[in-house]
Coordinates of C-alpha atoms in Angstrom, one line a residue:
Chain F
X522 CA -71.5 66.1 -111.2
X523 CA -73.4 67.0 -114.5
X524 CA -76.4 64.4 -114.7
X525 CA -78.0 63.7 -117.7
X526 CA -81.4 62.5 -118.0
X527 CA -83.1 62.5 -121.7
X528 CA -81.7 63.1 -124.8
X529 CA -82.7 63.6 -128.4
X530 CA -80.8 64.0 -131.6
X531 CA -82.4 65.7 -134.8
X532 CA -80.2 65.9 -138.0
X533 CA -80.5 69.1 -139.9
X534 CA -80.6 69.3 -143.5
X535 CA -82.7 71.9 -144.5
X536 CA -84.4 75.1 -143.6
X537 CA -87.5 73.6 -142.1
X538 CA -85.2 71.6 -139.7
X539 CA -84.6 75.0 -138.2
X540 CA -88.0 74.9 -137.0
X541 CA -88.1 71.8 -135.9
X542 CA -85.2 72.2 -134.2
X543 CA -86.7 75.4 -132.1
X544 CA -90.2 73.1 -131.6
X545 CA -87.6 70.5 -130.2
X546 CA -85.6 72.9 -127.8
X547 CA -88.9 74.6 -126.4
X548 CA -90.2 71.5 -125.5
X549 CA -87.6 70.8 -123.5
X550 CA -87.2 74.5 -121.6
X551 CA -90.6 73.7 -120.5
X552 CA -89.8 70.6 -119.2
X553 CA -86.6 71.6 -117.4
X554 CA -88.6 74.1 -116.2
X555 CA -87.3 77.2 -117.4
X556 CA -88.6 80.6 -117.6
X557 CA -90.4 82.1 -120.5
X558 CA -87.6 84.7 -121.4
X559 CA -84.6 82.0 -121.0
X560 CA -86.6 79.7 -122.9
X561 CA -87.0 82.1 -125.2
X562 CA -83.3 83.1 -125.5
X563 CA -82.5 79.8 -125.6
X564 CA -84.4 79.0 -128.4
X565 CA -83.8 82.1 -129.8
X566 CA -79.7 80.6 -129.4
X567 CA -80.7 77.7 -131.2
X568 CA -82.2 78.8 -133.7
X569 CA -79.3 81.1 -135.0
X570 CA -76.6 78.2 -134.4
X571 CA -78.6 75.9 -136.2
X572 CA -79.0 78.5 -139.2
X573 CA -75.4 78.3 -138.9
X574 CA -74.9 74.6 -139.9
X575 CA -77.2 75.3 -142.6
X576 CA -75.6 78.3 -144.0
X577 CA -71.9 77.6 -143.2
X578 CA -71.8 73.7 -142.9
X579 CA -74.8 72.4 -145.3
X580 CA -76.3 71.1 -141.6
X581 CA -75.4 68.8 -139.4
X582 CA -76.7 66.9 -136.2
X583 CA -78.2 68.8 -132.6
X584 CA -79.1 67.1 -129.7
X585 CA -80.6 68.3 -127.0
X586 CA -80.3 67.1 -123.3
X587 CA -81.5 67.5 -119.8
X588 CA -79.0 68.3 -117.7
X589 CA -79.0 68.7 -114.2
X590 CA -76.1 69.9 -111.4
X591 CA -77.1 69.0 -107.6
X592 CA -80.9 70.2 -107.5
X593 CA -80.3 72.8 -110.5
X594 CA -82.3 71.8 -114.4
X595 CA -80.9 73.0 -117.4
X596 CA -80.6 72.4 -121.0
X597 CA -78.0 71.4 -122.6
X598 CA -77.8 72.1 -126.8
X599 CA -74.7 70.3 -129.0
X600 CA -74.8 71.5 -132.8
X601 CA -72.2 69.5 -134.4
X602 CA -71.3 69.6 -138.3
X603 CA -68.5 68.7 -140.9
X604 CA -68.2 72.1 -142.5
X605 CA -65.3 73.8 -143.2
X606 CA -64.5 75.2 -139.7
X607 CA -64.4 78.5 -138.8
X608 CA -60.5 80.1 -140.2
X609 CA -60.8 82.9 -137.2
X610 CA -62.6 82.4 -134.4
X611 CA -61.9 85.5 -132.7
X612 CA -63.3 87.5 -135.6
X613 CA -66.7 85.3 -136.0
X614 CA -67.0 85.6 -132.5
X615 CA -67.0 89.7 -133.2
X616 CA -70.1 91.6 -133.3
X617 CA -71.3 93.0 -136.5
X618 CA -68.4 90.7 -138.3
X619 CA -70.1 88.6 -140.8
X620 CA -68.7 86.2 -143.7
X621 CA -72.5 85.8 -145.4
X622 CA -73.7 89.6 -145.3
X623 CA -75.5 88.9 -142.5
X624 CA -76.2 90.8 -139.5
X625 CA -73.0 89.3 -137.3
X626 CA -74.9 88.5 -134.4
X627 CA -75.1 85.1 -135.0
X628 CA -72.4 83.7 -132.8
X629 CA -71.8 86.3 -130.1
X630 CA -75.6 87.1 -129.9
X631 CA -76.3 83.2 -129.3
X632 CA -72.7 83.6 -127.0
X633 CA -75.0 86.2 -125.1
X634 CA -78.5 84.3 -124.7
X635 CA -76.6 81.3 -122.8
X636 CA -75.1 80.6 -119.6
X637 CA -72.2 78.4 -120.8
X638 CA -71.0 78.4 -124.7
X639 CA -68.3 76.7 -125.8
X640 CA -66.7 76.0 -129.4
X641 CA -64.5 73.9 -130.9
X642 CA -63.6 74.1 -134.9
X643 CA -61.0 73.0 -136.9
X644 CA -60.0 73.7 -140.0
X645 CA -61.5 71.5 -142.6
X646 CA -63.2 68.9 -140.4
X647 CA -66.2 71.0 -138.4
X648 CA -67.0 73.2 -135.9
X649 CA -68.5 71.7 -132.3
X650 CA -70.9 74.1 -129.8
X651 CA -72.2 73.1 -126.7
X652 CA -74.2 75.6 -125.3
X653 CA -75.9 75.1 -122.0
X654 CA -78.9 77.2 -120.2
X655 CA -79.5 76.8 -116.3
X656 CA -83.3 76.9 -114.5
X657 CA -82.9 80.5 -112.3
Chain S
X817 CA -91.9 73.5 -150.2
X818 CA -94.9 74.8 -149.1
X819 CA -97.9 76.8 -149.9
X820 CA -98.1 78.6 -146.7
X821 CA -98.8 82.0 -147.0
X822 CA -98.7 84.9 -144.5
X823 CA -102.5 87.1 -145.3
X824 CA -102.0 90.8 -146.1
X825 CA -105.2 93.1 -145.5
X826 CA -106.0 95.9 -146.7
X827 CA -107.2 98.5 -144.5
X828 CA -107.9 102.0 -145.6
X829 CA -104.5 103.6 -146.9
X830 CA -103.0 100.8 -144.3
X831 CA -102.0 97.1 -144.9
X832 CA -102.2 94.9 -142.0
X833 CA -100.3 91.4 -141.9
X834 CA -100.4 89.4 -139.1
X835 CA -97.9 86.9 -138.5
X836 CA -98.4 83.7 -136.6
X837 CA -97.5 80.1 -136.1
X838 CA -93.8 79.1 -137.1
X839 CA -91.7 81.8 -138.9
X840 CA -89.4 79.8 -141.0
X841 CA -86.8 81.5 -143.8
X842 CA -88.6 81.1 -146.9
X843 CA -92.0 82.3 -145.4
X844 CA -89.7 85.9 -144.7
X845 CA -88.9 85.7 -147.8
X846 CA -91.9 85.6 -149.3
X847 CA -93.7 88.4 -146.7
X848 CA -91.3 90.5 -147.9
X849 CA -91.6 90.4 -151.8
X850 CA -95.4 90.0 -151.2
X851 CA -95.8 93.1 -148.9
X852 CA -93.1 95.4 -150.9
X853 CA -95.3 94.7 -154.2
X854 CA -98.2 95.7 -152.1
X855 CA -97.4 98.6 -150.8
X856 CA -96.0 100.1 -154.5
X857 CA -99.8 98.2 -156.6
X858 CA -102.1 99.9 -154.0
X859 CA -99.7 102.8 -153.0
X860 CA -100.4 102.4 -149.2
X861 CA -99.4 104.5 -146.7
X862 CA -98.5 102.3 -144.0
X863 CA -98.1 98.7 -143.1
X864 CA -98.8 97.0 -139.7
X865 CA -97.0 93.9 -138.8
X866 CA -98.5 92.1 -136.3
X867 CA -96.2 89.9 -134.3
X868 CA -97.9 89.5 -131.2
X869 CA -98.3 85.8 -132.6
X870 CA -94.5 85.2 -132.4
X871 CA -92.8 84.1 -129.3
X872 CA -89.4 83.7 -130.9
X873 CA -87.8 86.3 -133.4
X874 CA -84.0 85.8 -134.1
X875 CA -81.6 87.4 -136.1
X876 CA -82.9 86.6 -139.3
X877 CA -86.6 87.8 -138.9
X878 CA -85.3 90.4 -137.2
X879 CA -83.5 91.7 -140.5
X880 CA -86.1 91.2 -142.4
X881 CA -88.6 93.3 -140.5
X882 CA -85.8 96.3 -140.7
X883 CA -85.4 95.9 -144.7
X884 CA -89.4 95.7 -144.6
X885 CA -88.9 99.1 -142.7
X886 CA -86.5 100.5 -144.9
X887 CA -88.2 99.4 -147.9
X888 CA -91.3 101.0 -147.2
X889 CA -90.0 103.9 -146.4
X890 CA -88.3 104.3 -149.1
X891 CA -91.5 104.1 -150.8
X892 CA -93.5 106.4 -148.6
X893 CA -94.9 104.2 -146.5
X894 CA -94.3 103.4 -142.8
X895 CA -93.2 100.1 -140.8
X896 CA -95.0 99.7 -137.7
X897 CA -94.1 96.5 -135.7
X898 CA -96.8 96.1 -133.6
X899 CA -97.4 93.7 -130.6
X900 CA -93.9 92.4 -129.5
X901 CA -93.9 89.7 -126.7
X902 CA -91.5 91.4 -123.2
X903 CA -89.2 87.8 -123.8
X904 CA -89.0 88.2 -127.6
X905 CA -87.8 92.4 -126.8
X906 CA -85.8 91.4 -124.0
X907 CA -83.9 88.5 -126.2
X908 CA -83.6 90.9 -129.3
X909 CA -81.8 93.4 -127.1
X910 CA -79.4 91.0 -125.2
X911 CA -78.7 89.5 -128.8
X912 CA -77.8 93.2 -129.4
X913 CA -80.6 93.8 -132.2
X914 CA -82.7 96.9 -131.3
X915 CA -84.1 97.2 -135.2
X916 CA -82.8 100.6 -135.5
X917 CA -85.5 103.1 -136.9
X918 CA -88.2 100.6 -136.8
X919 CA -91.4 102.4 -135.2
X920 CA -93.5 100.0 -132.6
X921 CA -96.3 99.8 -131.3
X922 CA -98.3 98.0 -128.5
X923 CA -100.9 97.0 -130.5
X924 CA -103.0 97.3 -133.9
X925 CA -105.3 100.3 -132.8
X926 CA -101.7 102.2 -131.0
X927 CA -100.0 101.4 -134.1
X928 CA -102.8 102.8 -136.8
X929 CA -102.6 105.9 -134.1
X930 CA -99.7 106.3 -135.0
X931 CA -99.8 105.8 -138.5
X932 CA -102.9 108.5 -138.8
X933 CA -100.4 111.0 -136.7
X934 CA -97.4 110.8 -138.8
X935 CA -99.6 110.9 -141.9
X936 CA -101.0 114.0 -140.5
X937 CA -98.3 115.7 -140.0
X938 CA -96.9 115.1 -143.5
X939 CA -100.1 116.2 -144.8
X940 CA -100.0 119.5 -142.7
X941 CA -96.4 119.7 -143.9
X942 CA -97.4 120.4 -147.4
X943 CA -99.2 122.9 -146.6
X944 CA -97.7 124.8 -143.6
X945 CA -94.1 124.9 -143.3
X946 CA -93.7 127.0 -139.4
X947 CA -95.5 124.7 -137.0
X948 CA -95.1 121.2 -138.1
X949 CA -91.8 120.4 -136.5
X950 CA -92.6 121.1 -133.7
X951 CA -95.6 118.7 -133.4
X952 CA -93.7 116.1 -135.2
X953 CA -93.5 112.9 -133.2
X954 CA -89.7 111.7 -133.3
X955 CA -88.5 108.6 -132.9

């Protein structure tokens, strides 16, 4: 059973929440006791999701969570918004696909930084990611 | 928003800009405009950016230190992107950015090395068409 110990919620509304946002998230790798280079992908994760909300979504709401599985830490991200949803998953989820003349690394880069990613979106009400990173 | 400002030294036919602290969007922005109108006022060779200072680079940053590259370049002058932390590579690869025909660097003095050398070679291009190829370091 999934444990959770702390939590924090930050709304994001403009570009400076981004850092914030990545201040947030190291703070609590380094608590949870990850490594430099999965706190670094995991803030790395964040900080392209919550450019996301920004970009796609006009912001939204993150929180942040201890998690913890039998004697195993981790961290545990939710980016939620009330955008438009993304029309095709599959394709967003592409590399090198991008609606904003990006880079299209966004989502499957963040996909890659993680150890559990999940989405949800619908049309015209928002798009939910959960993405969670485990202590090695 | 804010008056932050990212320094840009000059040294020699070289501009040096070391980045530190928080990277955030508009700050990129900004570098990039800045160091562009730089390079093209002083006609610099070369540009050194410093980002030993960051420990996070993502997607965004990342872009913008290739279209610094590519801008300079285009203007005769060469990126270097010096300094890199191992977790910030290993992340920017496993995102699946590798900054395409960026040149790096370990550190300030590798990355002037460098610099000198590839000037050098130009230089020596002019000049002598045989040999240079040859000697010309290729990334």
């Amino acid at each position: 059973m999934t444990t959770v110990s702390r939590n924090e919620t930050l709304s994001i509304s403009e570009e400076i929440d981004v850092v914030m946002a990545r201040n947030k998230v190291r703070l609590f790798a380094k608590e949870a006791g990850l490594g430099l280079v999965d706190e670094t992908k995991l803030i790395t994760a964040a900080s392209e999701l919550t450019r996301n909300m920004l970009l796609y979504a006009n912001g939204g709401t993150i929180s942040i969570e201890h998690v913890s599985v039998a004697e195993t830490a981790g961290v545990r991200i939710r980016f939620e918004d009330c955008g438009p949803g993304i029309v095709d998953l599959a394709l967003a989820m592409t590399d090198g696909y991008s609606s904003n003349n990006g880079l299209g690394l966004g989502l499957p880069g963040a996909r890659r930084l993680v150890d559990e990613f999940q989405i949800n979106t619908k049309k015209g009400e928002g798009t939910v990611i959960v993405v969670t990173k485990w202590k090695r | 928003m804010s008056f932050e400002r990212i320094p840009i030294l000059t040294m020699g036919e070289f501009l040096l800009v070391t980045i530190q602290g928080e990277m955030h969007d508009t700050l990129a922005t900004t570098l990039q405009r800045e160091l562009t109108a730089r390079v093209a006022t002083q006609g610099a060779r070369g540009v050194l950016l410093d980002i030993s200072g960051l420990s996070m680079v993502d997607s965004f940053m990342g872009r913008m230190v290739s279209t610094i590259a590519s801008i300079t370049r285009m203007m005769d002058a060469e990126t270097v992107v010096v300094g890199m932390q191992p977790a910030v590579a290993i992340t920017l690869v496993e995102m699946g950015l590798t900054l395409p025909g960026v040149l790096t660097a370990m550190n300030v003095e590798r990355g002037m090395e460098l610099l000198r050398g590839r000037l050098g070679f130009a230089r020596e291009d002019s000049n002598d068409y045989g040999e240079s190829e040859r000697d010309a370091i290729d990334f």
